[in-house]
mmCIF file of C-alpha atoms in Angstrom:
data_model
loop_
_atom_site.group_PDB
_atom_site.id
_atom_site.type_symbol
_atom_site.label_atom_id
_atom_site.label_comp_id
_atom_site.label_asym_id
_atom_site.label_seq_id
_atom_site.Cartn_x
_atom_site.Cartn_y
_atom_site.Cartn_z
ATOM 1 C CA MET A 1057 -0.089 -0.009 0.116
ATOM 2 C CA SER A 1058 1.180 3.578 0.616
ATOM 3 C CA GLU A 1059 4.852 4.338 0.798
ATOM 4 C CA HIS A 1060 6.255 7.793 1.342
ATOM 5 C CA ASP A 1061 9.515 8.304 -0.537
ATOM 6 C CA GLY A 1062 12.358 9.856 1.529
ATOM 7 C CA ALA A 1063 10.461 9.359 4.812
ATOM 8 C CA PRO A 1064 12.910 8.999 7.656
ATOM 9 C CA PRO A 1065 13.079 5.609 9.331
ATOM 10 C CA ILE A 1066 11.471 5.466 12.628
ATOM 11 C CA ALA A 1067 11.794 2.735 15.296
ATOM 12 C CA GLY A 1068 8.780 0.722 15.808
ATOM 13 C CA MET A 1069 7.122 1.804 12.448
ATOM 14 C CA LYS A 1070 5.346 -0.759 10.196
ATOM 15 C CA ARG A 1071 3.883 0.008 6.967
ATOM 16 C CA SER A 1072 1.264 -2.015 4.864
ATOM 17 C CA THR A 1073 2.878 -3.584 1.934
ATOM 18 C CA GLU A 1074 0.024 -5.501 0.114
ATOM 19 C CA PRO A 1075 -1.188 -4.148 -3.067
ATOM 20 C CA ALA A 1076 -4.644 -2.351 -3.156
ATOM 21 C CA THR A 1077 -7.386 -4.869 -3.677
ATOM 22 C CA SER A 1078 -10.245 -2.398 -4.565
ATOM 23 C CA ALA A 1079 -10.875 -1.117 -8.125
ATOM 24 C CA GLY A 1080 -9.728 2.284 -9.134
ATOM 25 C CA PRO A 1081 -6.372 4.170 -8.406
ATOM 26 C CA GLU A 1082 -4.841 3.962 -4.913
ATOM 27 C CA GLU A 1083 -4.986 7.671 -4.681
ATOM 28 C CA THR A 1084 -8.756 7.645 -4.406
ATOM 29 C CA MET A 1085 -8.875 5.419 -1.276
ATOM 30 C CA PRO A 1086 -8.911 6.998 2.163
ATOM 31 C CA HIS A 1087 -5.305 6.667 3.851
ATOM 32 C CA VAL A 1088 -5.310 6.011 7.441
ATOM 33 C CA LEU A 1089 -2.427 6.390 9.831
ATOM 34 C CA VAL A 1090 -2.397 4.119 12.841
ATOM 35 C CA ALA A 1091 -0.267 5.964 15.694
ATOM 36 C CA GLY A 1092 0.540 3.545 18.483
ATOM 37 C CA LYS A 1093 0.671 -0.072 18.893
ATOM 38 C CA LEU A 1094 -2.764 -1.773 18.370
ATOM 39 C CA HIS A 1095 -4.050 -5.333 19.326
ATOM 40 C CA PRO A 1096 -3.494 -7.409 15.964
ATOM 41 C CA SER A 1097 -7.302 -7.731 15.595
ATOM 42 C CA GLY A 1098 -7.542 -4.035 14.821
ATOM 43 C CA ILE A 1099 -4.698 -4.093 12.287
ATOM 44 C CA ALA A 1100 -6.320 -7.218 10.645
ATOM 45 C CA LEU A 1101 -9.562 -5.256 10.321
ATOM 46 C CA LEU A 1102 -7.665 -2.585 8.381
ATOM 47 C CA ARG A 1103 -5.676 -4.960 6.355
ATOM 48 C CA ASP A 1104 -8.890 -6.779 5.374
ATOM 49 C CA ALA A 1105 -10.651 -3.491 4.331
ATOM 50 C CA PRO A 1106 -10.272 -3.193 0.654
ATOM 51 C CA GLU A 1107 -11.431 0.399 0.566
ATOM 52 C CA VAL A 1108 -8.402 1.944 2.452
ATOM 53 C CA THR A 1109 -4.641 2.042 2.671
ATOM 54 C CA PHE A 1110 -2.733 2.595 5.964
ATOM 55 C CA ASP A 1111 0.627 3.340 7.625
ATOM 56 C CA TYR A 1112 1.169 1.780 11.078
ATOM 57 C CA VAL A 1113 3.644 3.330 13.561
ATOM 58 C CA GLU A 1114 3.937 1.246 16.737
ATOM 59 C CA GLU A 1115 5.767 3.833 18.847
ATOM 60 C CA VAL A 1116 3.542 5.812 21.111
ATOM 61 C CA SER A 1117 4.926 9.493 20.708
ATOM 62 C CA GLU A 1118 4.018 12.447 18.587
ATOM 63 C CA GLU A 1119 7.467 12.693 16.953
ATOM 64 C CA SER A 1120 7.131 9.104 15.610
ATOM 65 C CA TYR A 1121 3.999 9.611 13.599
ATOM 66 C CA ALA A 1122 4.292 13.267 12.655
ATOM 67 C CA PRO A 1123 6.277 12.540 9.401
ATOM 68 C CA PHE A 1124 3.269 10.549 8.126
ATOM 69 C CA ILE A 1125 0.401 12.905 9.199
ATOM 70 C CA ALA A 1126 0.214 14.866 5.920
ATOM 71 C CA ALA A 1127 -0.673 11.810 4.037
ATOM 72 C CA ALA A 1128 -3.576 10.691 6.382
ATOM 73 C CA ASP A 1129 -7.284 11.003 5.674
ATOM 74 C CA GLY A 1130 -7.992 9.168 8.840
ATOM 75 C CA LEU A 1131 -5.925 8.826 12.265
ATOM 76 C CA VAL A 1132 -6.224 6.213 14.850
ATOM 77 C CA ILE A 1133 -4.295 7.304 17.873
ATOM 78 C CA ARG A 1134 -3.453 5.855 21.289
ATOM 79 C CA THR A 1135 -2.435 8.012 24.233
ATOM 80 C CA GLN A 1136 0.061 10.262 22.775
ATOM 81 C CA PRO A 1137 -0.551 13.972 21.991
ATOM 82 C CA LEU A 1138 -2.132 15.330 18.903
ATOM 83 C CA SER A 1139 -1.172 18.976 19.120
ATOM 84 C CA ALA A 1140 -2.341 22.048 17.096
ATOM 85 C CA PRO A 1141 1.120 22.157 15.104
ATOM 86 C CA ILE A 1142 0.702 18.486 13.899
ATOM 87 C CA ILE A 1143 -3.004 19.171 13.044
ATOM 88 C CA ALA A 1144 -1.873 22.092 11.049
ATOM 89 C CA GLN A 1145 0.351 19.579 9.000
ATOM 90 C CA ALA A 1146 -2.528 17.309 8.396
ATOM 91 C CA ASP A 1147 -4.032 18.876 5.146
ATOM 92 C CA ARG A 1148 -6.060 15.622 4.219
ATOM 93 C CA LEU A 1149 -7.256 14.858 7.668
ATOM 94 C CA LYS A 1150 -10.982 14.314 8.172
ATOM 95 C CA ILE A 1151 -11.364 11.939 11.144
ATOM 96 C CA VAL A 1152 -9.400 11.152 14.318
ATOM 97 C CA SER A 1153 -10.397 8.057 16.250
ATOM 98 C CA ARG A 1154 -9.157 7.669 19.871
ATOM 99 C CA HIS A 1155 -8.190 4.428 21.079
ATOM 100 C CA GLY A 1156 -10.399 4.938 24.188
ATOM 101 C CA VAL A 1157 -12.972 7.252 25.625
ATOM 102 C CA GLY A 1158 -10.666 10.074 26.872
ATOM 103 C CA TYR A 1159 -9.131 12.797 24.748
ATOM 104 C CA ASP A 1160 -7.184 15.097 27.009
ATOM 105 C CA ALA A 1161 -4.039 15.003 24.867
ATOM 106 C CA VAL A 1162 -6.040 15.929 21.667
ATOM 107 C CA ASP A 1163 -6.291 19.608 20.897
ATOM 108 C CA LEU A 1164 -10.032 19.530 20.290
ATOM 109 C CA LEU A 1165 -10.208 23.282 19.336
ATOM 110 C CA ALA A 1166 -7.769 22.852 16.551
ATOM 111 C CA LEU A 1167 -9.724 19.926 15.193
ATOM 112 C CA ASN A 1168 -12.857 21.963 15.377
ATOM 113 C CA GLY A 1169 -11.325 24.927 13.575
ATOM 114 C CA ARG A 1170 -10.431 22.539 10.648
ATOM 115 C CA GLY A 1171 -13.750 20.709 10.875
ATOM 116 C CA ILE A 1172 -12.075 17.381 11.749
ATOM 117 C CA ALA A 1173 -14.334 14.947 13.375
ATOM 118 C CA LEU A 1174 -12.911 13.376 16.763
ATOM 119 C CA ALA A 1175 -14.524 9.966 17.551
ATOM 120 C CA ILE A 1176 -14.255 7.788 20.691
ATOM 121 C CA VAL A 1177 -14.901 4.173 21.289
ATOM 122 C CA GLY A 1178 -18.301 2.988 22.825
ATOM 123 C CA ASP A 1179 -18.783 0.796 25.699
ATOM 124 C CA VAL A 1180 -15.811 -1.370 25.424
ATOM 125 C CA ASN A 1181 -13.736 -0.658 28.664
ATOM 126 C CA SER A 1182 -16.537 -0.395 31.443
ATOM 127 C CA VAL A 1183 -15.977 -3.855 32.685
ATOM 128 C CA SER A 1184 -12.183 -3.708 32.820
ATOM 129 C CA VAL A 1185 -12.176 -0.254 34.575
ATOM 130 C CA ALA A 1186 -14.887 -1.115 36.965
ATOM 131 C CA GLU A 1187 -12.962 -4.438 37.839
ATOM 132 C CA HIS A 1188 -9.907 -2.589 38.522
ATOM 133 C CA ALA A 1189 -11.690 0.063 40.592
ATOM 134 C CA MET A 1190 -13.110 -2.913 42.714
ATOM 135 C CA LEU A 1191 -9.631 -4.408 42.912
ATOM 136 C CA LEU A 1192 -8.245 -1.043 44.362
ATOM 137 C CA LEU A 1193 -11.070 -0.884 46.849
ATOM 138 C CA LEU A 1194 -10.408 -4.181 48.242
ATOM 139 C CA ALA A 1195 -6.561 -3.709 48.276
ATOM 140 C CA CYS A 1196 -6.905 -0.522 50.244
ATOM 141 C CA ALA A 1197 -9.435 -2.006 52.639
ATOM 142 C CA LYS A 1198 -7.345 -5.012 53.277
ATOM 143 C CA LYS A 1199 -4.169 -3.010 53.487
ATOM 144 C CA LEU A 1200 -2.611 -5.242 51.056
ATOM 145 C CA LEU A 1201 0.765 -3.785 50.652
ATOM 146 C CA ARG A 1202 1.363 -3.889 54.464
ATOM 147 C CA ALA A 1203 0.069 -7.504 54.597
ATOM 148 C CA ASP A 1204 2.435 -8.523 51.690
ATOM 149 C CA ALA A 1205 5.428 -6.756 53.385
ATOM 150 C CA SER A 1206 4.780 -8.535 56.778
ATOM 151 C CA VAL A 1207 5.119 -11.936 55.152
ATOM 152 C CA ARG A 1208 8.160 -11.012 53.083
ATOM 153 C CA GLU A 1209 9.865 -9.301 55.958
ATOM 154 C CA GLY A 1210 8.844 -12.006 58.687
ATOM 155 C CA ASN A 1211 6.739 -9.755 60.647
ATOM 156 C CA TRP A 1212 3.886 -12.255 61.092
ATOM 157 C CA THR A 1213 2.534 -10.431 64.176
ATOM 158 C CA TRP A 1214 1.372 -7.442 62.073
ATOM 159 C CA ARG A 1215 -1.762 -9.348 61.433
ATOM 160 C CA ASN A 1216 -2.711 -8.952 65.169
ATOM 161 C CA ARG A 1217 -3.016 -5.124 64.571
ATOM 162 C CA LEU A 1218 -6.342 -5.690 62.693
ATOM 163 C CA GLU A 1219 -5.635 -2.905 60.299
ATOM 164 C CA ALA A 1220 -7.617 -4.609 57.496
ATOM 165 C CA THR A 1221 -11.307 -3.825 57.299
ATOM 166 C CA GLU A 1222 -14.457 -5.111 55.402
ATOM 167 C CA LEU A 1223 -16.197 -3.506 52.498
ATOM 168 C CA SER A 1224 -19.411 -5.335 53.398
ATOM 169 C CA GLY A 1225 -21.838 -2.810 55.088
ATOM 170 C CA LYS A 1226 -19.631 0.148 54.116
ATOM 171 C CA ARG A 1227 -20.834 3.154 52.163
ATOM 172 C CA LEU A 1228 -19.520 3.801 48.630
ATOM 173 C CA LEU A 1229 -19.842 7.040 46.701
ATOM 174 C CA ILE A 1230 -19.327 6.746 42.910
ATOM 175 C CA MET A 1231 -18.559 10.028 41.398
ATOM 176 C CA GLY A 1232 -19.703 9.873 37.705
ATOM 177 C CA PHE A 1233 -22.534 7.439 37.127
ATOM 178 C CA GLY A 1234 -21.788 6.395 33.526
ATOM 179 C CA ARG A 1235 -21.372 3.017 32.212
ATOM 180 C CA THR A 1236 -18.213 2.218 34.270
ATOM 181 C CA GLY A 1237 -19.680 3.714 37.495
ATOM 182 C CA ARG A 1238 -22.890 1.758 37.085
ATOM 183 C CA GLN A 1239 -20.792 -1.463 36.504
ATOM 184 C CA LEU A 1240 -18.858 -0.737 39.666
ATOM 185 C CA ALA A 1241 -22.028 -0.373 41.573
ATOM 186 C CA ARG A 1242 -23.156 -3.871 40.489
ATOM 187 C CA TYR A 1243 -19.797 -5.250 41.674
ATOM 188 C CA ALA A 1244 -19.772 -3.310 45.034
ATOM 189 C CA GLY A 1245 -23.480 -4.420 45.529
ATOM 190 C CA VAL A 1246 -22.457 -7.933 45.498
ATOM 191 C CA PHE A 1247 -19.970 -7.046 48.308
ATOM 192 C CA GLY A 1248 -22.653 -5.877 50.403
ATOM 193 C CA MET A 1249 -21.942 -2.183 50.112
ATOM 194 C CA GLU A 1250 -24.344 0.737 50.457
ATOM 195 C CA ILE A 1251 -24.018 2.818 47.162
ATOM 196 C CA ARG A 1252 -24.901 6.423 46.204
ATOM 197 C CA ALA A 1253 -23.590 8.241 43.155
ATOM 198 C CA TYR A 1254 -22.928 11.814 42.440
ATOM 199 C CA ASP A 1255 -23.400 12.933 38.818
ATOM 200 C CA PRO A 1256 -25.353 16.375 38.313
ATOM 201 C CA TYR A 1257 -25.320 16.173 34.621
ATOM 202 C CA LEU A 1258 -27.033 12.683 34.672
ATOM 203 C CA GLN A 1259 -29.325 13.801 37.298
ATOM 204 C CA ALA A 1260 -30.595 16.631 35.215
ATOM 205 C CA ALA A 1261 -30.980 14.505 32.043
ATOM 206 C CA GLY A 1262 -32.899 11.805 34.086
ATOM 207 C CA TRP A 1263 -31.586 9.443 36.715
ATOM 208 C CA PRO A 1264 -31.519 5.803 35.622
ATOM 209 C CA GLU A 1265 -33.726 3.233 37.384
ATOM 210 C CA GLY A 1266 -32.196 1.035 40.081
ATOM 211 C CA PRO A 1267 -31.164 0.944 43.812
ATOM 212 C CA VAL A 1268 -28.424 3.610 43.556
ATOM 213 C CA ALA A 1269 -29.627 6.980 44.856
ATOM 214 C CA PRO A 1270 -28.166 10.205 43.517
ATOM 215 C CA VAL A 1271 -26.310 12.712 45.903
ATOM 216 C CA ASP A 1272 -27.363 16.418 45.444
ATOM 217 C CA ASP A 1273 -24.519 17.890 47.434
ATOM 218 C CA LEU A 1274 -21.085 16.580 46.816
ATOM 219 C CA ALA A 1275 -19.708 17.735 50.189
ATOM 220 C CA VAL A 1276 -22.500 15.851 52.054
ATOM 221 C CA GLY A 1277 -21.804 12.687 49.966
ATOM 222 C CA LEU A 1278 -18.176 12.848 50.484
ATOM 223 C CA GLY A 1279 -18.931 13.066 54.371
ATOM 224 C CA TRP A 1280 -21.225 10.149 54.281
ATOM 225 C CA ALA A 1281 -19.014 7.856 52.247
ATOM 226 C CA ASP A 1282 -16.501 5.286 53.537
ATOM 227 C CA ALA A 1283 -15.090 4.951 50.119
ATOM 228 C CA ILE A 1284 -15.086 7.200 47.184
ATOM 229 C CA SER A 1285 -14.441 6.056 43.575
ATOM 230 C CA VAL A 1286 -13.906 8.567 40.843
ATOM 231 C CA HIS A 1287 -15.111 8.191 37.204
ATOM 232 C CA VAL A 1288 -15.366 11.738 35.838
ATOM 233 C CA PRO A 1289 -13.681 13.658 32.833
ATOM 234 C CA LYS A 1290 -10.843 15.803 33.789
ATOM 235 C CA ALA A 1291 -11.756 19.407 34.314
ATOM 236 C CA ALA A 1292 -9.757 22.707 34.414
ATOM 237 C CA CYS A 1293 -9.485 22.224 38.193
ATOM 238 C CA PRO A 1294 -9.220 18.875 40.158
ATOM 239 C CA THR A 1295 -12.694 17.528 41.009
ATOM 240 C CA ILE A 1296 -11.091 16.116 44.449
ATOM 241 C CA GLY A 1297 -9.031 18.863 45.918
ATOM 242 C CA ALA A 1298 -8.107 19.918 49.469
ATOM 243 C CA GLY A 1299 -11.726 21.016 50.194
ATOM 244 C CA GLU A 1300 -13.229 17.834 49.115
ATOM 245 C CA LEU A 1301 -10.583 15.638 51.125
ATOM 246 C CA ALA A 1302 -11.357 17.733 54.189
ATOM 247 C CA ALA A 1303 -15.078 16.645 53.970
ATOM 248 C CA MET A 1304 -14.114 12.839 54.031
ATOM 249 C CA LYS A 1305 -13.983 10.711 57.032
ATOM 250 C CA PRO A 1306 -10.454 9.894 58.434
ATOM 251 C CA SER A 1307 -11.153 6.304 57.564
ATOM 252 C CA ALA A 1308 -12.184 7.038 53.924
ATOM 253 C CA ILE A 1309 -10.610 5.278 50.849
ATOM 254 C CA VAL A 1310 -10.159 7.177 47.729
ATOM 255 C CA VAL A 1311 -9.807 5.346 44.204
ATOM 256 C CA ASN A 1312 -9.134 7.112 41.034
ATOM 257 C CA THR A 1313 -9.278 5.044 37.803
ATOM 258 C CA ALA A 1314 -10.407 8.111 35.764
ATOM 259 C CA ARG A 1315 -7.772 10.586 34.854
ATOM 260 C CA GLY A 1316 -4.614 12.099 36.292
ATOM 261 C CA GLY A 1317 -5.477 15.650 37.591
ATOM 262 C CA VAL A 1318 -9.042 14.656 38.559
ATOM 263 C CA VAL A 1319 -7.574 14.250 42.052
ATOM 264 C CA ASP A 1320 -5.208 16.758 43.449
ATOM 265 C CA GLU A 1321 -2.047 14.855 44.016
ATOM 266 C CA ALA A 1322 -0.419 17.272 46.427
ATOM 267 C CA ALA A 1323 -3.460 17.653 48.463
ATOM 268 C CA LEU A 1324 -3.975 13.765 48.573
ATOM 269 C CA LEU A 1325 -0.340 13.350 49.720
ATOM 270 C CA GLU A 1326 -1.014 15.760 52.585
ATOM 271 C CA ALA A 1327 -4.244 14.153 53.586
ATOM 272 C CA LEU A 1328 -2.802 10.716 53.711
ATOM 273 C CA ARG A 1329 0.334 11.867 55.763
ATOM 274 C CA GLN A 1330 -1.720 13.716 58.250
ATOM 275 C CA GLY A 1331 -4.113 10.625 58.567
ATOM 276 C CA ARG A 1332 -7.104 12.690 57.343
ATOM 277 C CA ILE A 1333 -8.072 9.808 54.993
ATOM 278 C CA SER A 1334 -7.097 6.224 55.444
ATOM 279 C CA ALA A 1335 -5.950 4.933 52.012
ATOM 280 C CA ALA A 1336 -5.809 5.632 48.147
ATOM 281 C CA GLY A 1337 -5.767 3.594 45.149
ATOM 282 C CA LEU A 1338 -4.268 5.251 42.032
ATOM 283 C CA ASP A 1339 -4.149 4.029 38.417
ATOM 284 C CA VAL A 1340 -3.585 7.510 37.001
ATOM 285 C CA PHE A 1341 -1.184 10.379 37.586
ATOM 286 C CA ASP A 1342 -0.592 13.860 36.895
ATOM 287 C CA ASP A 1343 2.504 13.081 34.809
ATOM 288 C CA GLU A 1344 2.777 9.521 33.347
ATOM 289 C CA PRO A 1345 4.918 7.706 34.083
ATOM 290 C CA PRO A 1346 5.533 9.450 37.353
ATOM 291 C CA LEU A 1347 8.992 10.216 38.409
ATOM 292 C CA ALA A 1348 10.981 7.530 40.503
ATOM 293 C CA ASP A 1349 11.027 9.876 43.532
ATOM 294 C CA HIS A 1350 7.332 10.535 43.725
ATOM 295 C CA PRO A 1351 6.537 11.013 47.233
ATOM 296 C CA LEU A 1352 3.333 8.880 47.023
ATOM 297 C CA PHE A 1353 5.751 6.063 46.505
ATOM 298 C CA GLY A 1354 6.785 6.117 50.103
ATOM 299 C CA LEU A 1355 3.382 5.493 51.459
ATOM 300 C CA ASP A 1356 2.436 1.857 52.078
ATOM 301 C CA GLN A 1357 -1.510 2.768 52.413
ATOM 302 C CA VAL A 1358 -1.456 3.809 48.910
ATOM 303 C CA ILE A 1359 -1.918 1.130 45.919
ATOM 304 C CA LEU A 1360 -0.515 2.317 42.678
ATOM 305 C CA THR A 1361 -0.978 0.750 39.210
ATOM 306 C CA PRO A 1362 0.447 1.961 35.833
ATOM 307 C CA HIS A 1363 -2.745 3.230 34.074
ATOM 308 C CA ILE A 1364 -3.887 -0.228 33.323
ATOM 309 C CA ALA A 1365 -7.704 -0.205 34.370
ATOM 310 C CA GLY A 1366 -8.652 -0.470 30.722
ATOM 311 C CA LEU A 1367 -5.649 -2.503 29.566
ATOM 312 C CA THR A 1368 -6.760 -6.064 29.720
ATOM 313 C CA ALA A 1369 -6.200 -8.474 26.888
ATOM 314 C CA GLU A 1370 -9.938 -8.431 26.210
ATOM 315 C CA CYS A 1371 -10.417 -4.804 26.581
ATOM 316 C CA ALA A 1372 -7.408 -3.982 24.337
ATOM 317 C CA GLU A 1373 -8.789 -6.137 21.493
ATOM 318 C CA ARG A 1374 -12.228 -4.462 21.613
ATOM 319 C CA MET A 1375 -10.786 -0.819 21.790
ATOM 320 C CA ALA A 1376 -8.514 -1.549 18.786
ATOM 321 C CA ILE A 1377 -11.423 -2.948 16.689
ATOM 322 C CA SER A 1378 -13.755 -0.224 17.773
ATOM 323 C CA SER A 1379 -11.302 2.638 17.040
ATOM 324 C CA VAL A 1380 -10.490 1.320 13.579
ATOM 325 C CA GLN A 1381 -14.206 0.444 12.792
ATOM 326 C CA ASN A 1382 -14.946 4.122 13.577
ATOM 327 C CA VAL A 1383 -12.792 5.367 10.824
ATOM 328 C CA LEU A 1384 -13.960 2.727 8.463
ATOM 329 C CA ASP A 1385 -17.494 3.553 9.246
ATOM 330 C CA PHE A 1386 -16.749 7.310 8.903
ATOM 331 C CA PHE A 1387 -15.608 7.149 5.266
ATOM 332 C CA SER A 1388 -18.552 4.745 4.648
ATOM 333 C CA GLY A 1389 -21.028 7.210 6.096
ATOM 334 C CA THR A 1390 -22.196 4.880 8.700
ATOM 335 C CA ILE A 1391 -20.640 5.993 11.871
ATOM 336 C CA ASP A 1392 -22.704 6.331 15.122
ATOM 337 C CA PRO A 1393 -23.122 10.063 15.676
ATOM 338 C CA ALA A 1394 -23.123 9.327 19.406
ATOM 339 C CA LEU A 1395 -19.452 8.382 19.054
ATOM 340 C CA ILE A 1396 -18.373 11.830 17.545
ATOM 341 C CA VAL A 1397 -17.215 14.053 20.477
ATOM 342 C CA ASN A 1398 -17.585 17.366 18.404
ATOM 343 C CA LYS A 1399 -20.449 16.830 16.126
ATOM 344 C CA GLU A 1400 -22.136 20.197 17.119
ATOM 345 C CA GLN A 1401 -19.056 22.145 16.222
ATOM 346 C CA LEU A 1402 -18.900 20.252 12.969
ATOM 347 C CA ASN A 1403 -22.521 20.800 12.160
ATOM 348 C CA ALA A 1404 -21.996 24.648 13.037
ATOM 349 C CA ASN A 1405 -18.988 24.813 10.701
ATOM 350 C CA SER A 1406 -20.769 22.996 7.818
#
């Protein structure tokens, strides 16, 4: 398929080499750039699509895919940035499909200015993320790091301190009651937790039927909860800052599987150090990967994972297929409008 003469070699880059199978000159086909390593099922979907050509750059960085953006009509992108300067070089670009549901690293204003659609995947990762949130809740409640260390260090008597607690009968506040939040509610309900949720946008649109009641006042909900799990988009300011942490019980657990910056890391660190909350489970960070001397690393009441809540083998395959299918559907005119983030701006510019 497409080759760009004189393009600099890039580590981790792959290009399709099969001849075009559809009728007509290759130049008339949409050309897709895949930026970042995808599950093989996603690449197979592109390879089997006769109506497109594609380039595949496995390395996850803006620099690695930048030399190929000018030839792309569609872009499938992982977690690396898509900045305004790169978008300015993409003269042919019509659709960007994120391999996931977040798009913090994408300059949406620059896409809107060019009339380029931004698509996200549908409900492909709610099970994986909700399972991970449940894992972090359990690990925090059971003081898993301290328990593990006690065995490895020969401190068998640590268990007599009775630091581990049960989730059964405890109160869980879910912040953000979308698909992932609702899936977590089902899991936590099986563990016997009392569950409420805070989601003013959903509450205004119409609260879903079920046993989970909405919380009108966030401060009241935070004070009520024994555990808080965050499932909201990143905003201009942290959703959980010093004020929100001050509203929590000293025994509270905070879990964040949403986005770095949703929870104020500095405020969280101080709350943990001062014993104003009990434990935290974090899958996401302000800077990823965090530096080796990050102060949270020294706290054994904190469970840390490397932004893997949605990175199960099953979920990776679903995201790869869905993100590629969005591009194919866009060019065939069949994409689900609900998956287009900026459809209102596109309609306004049309």
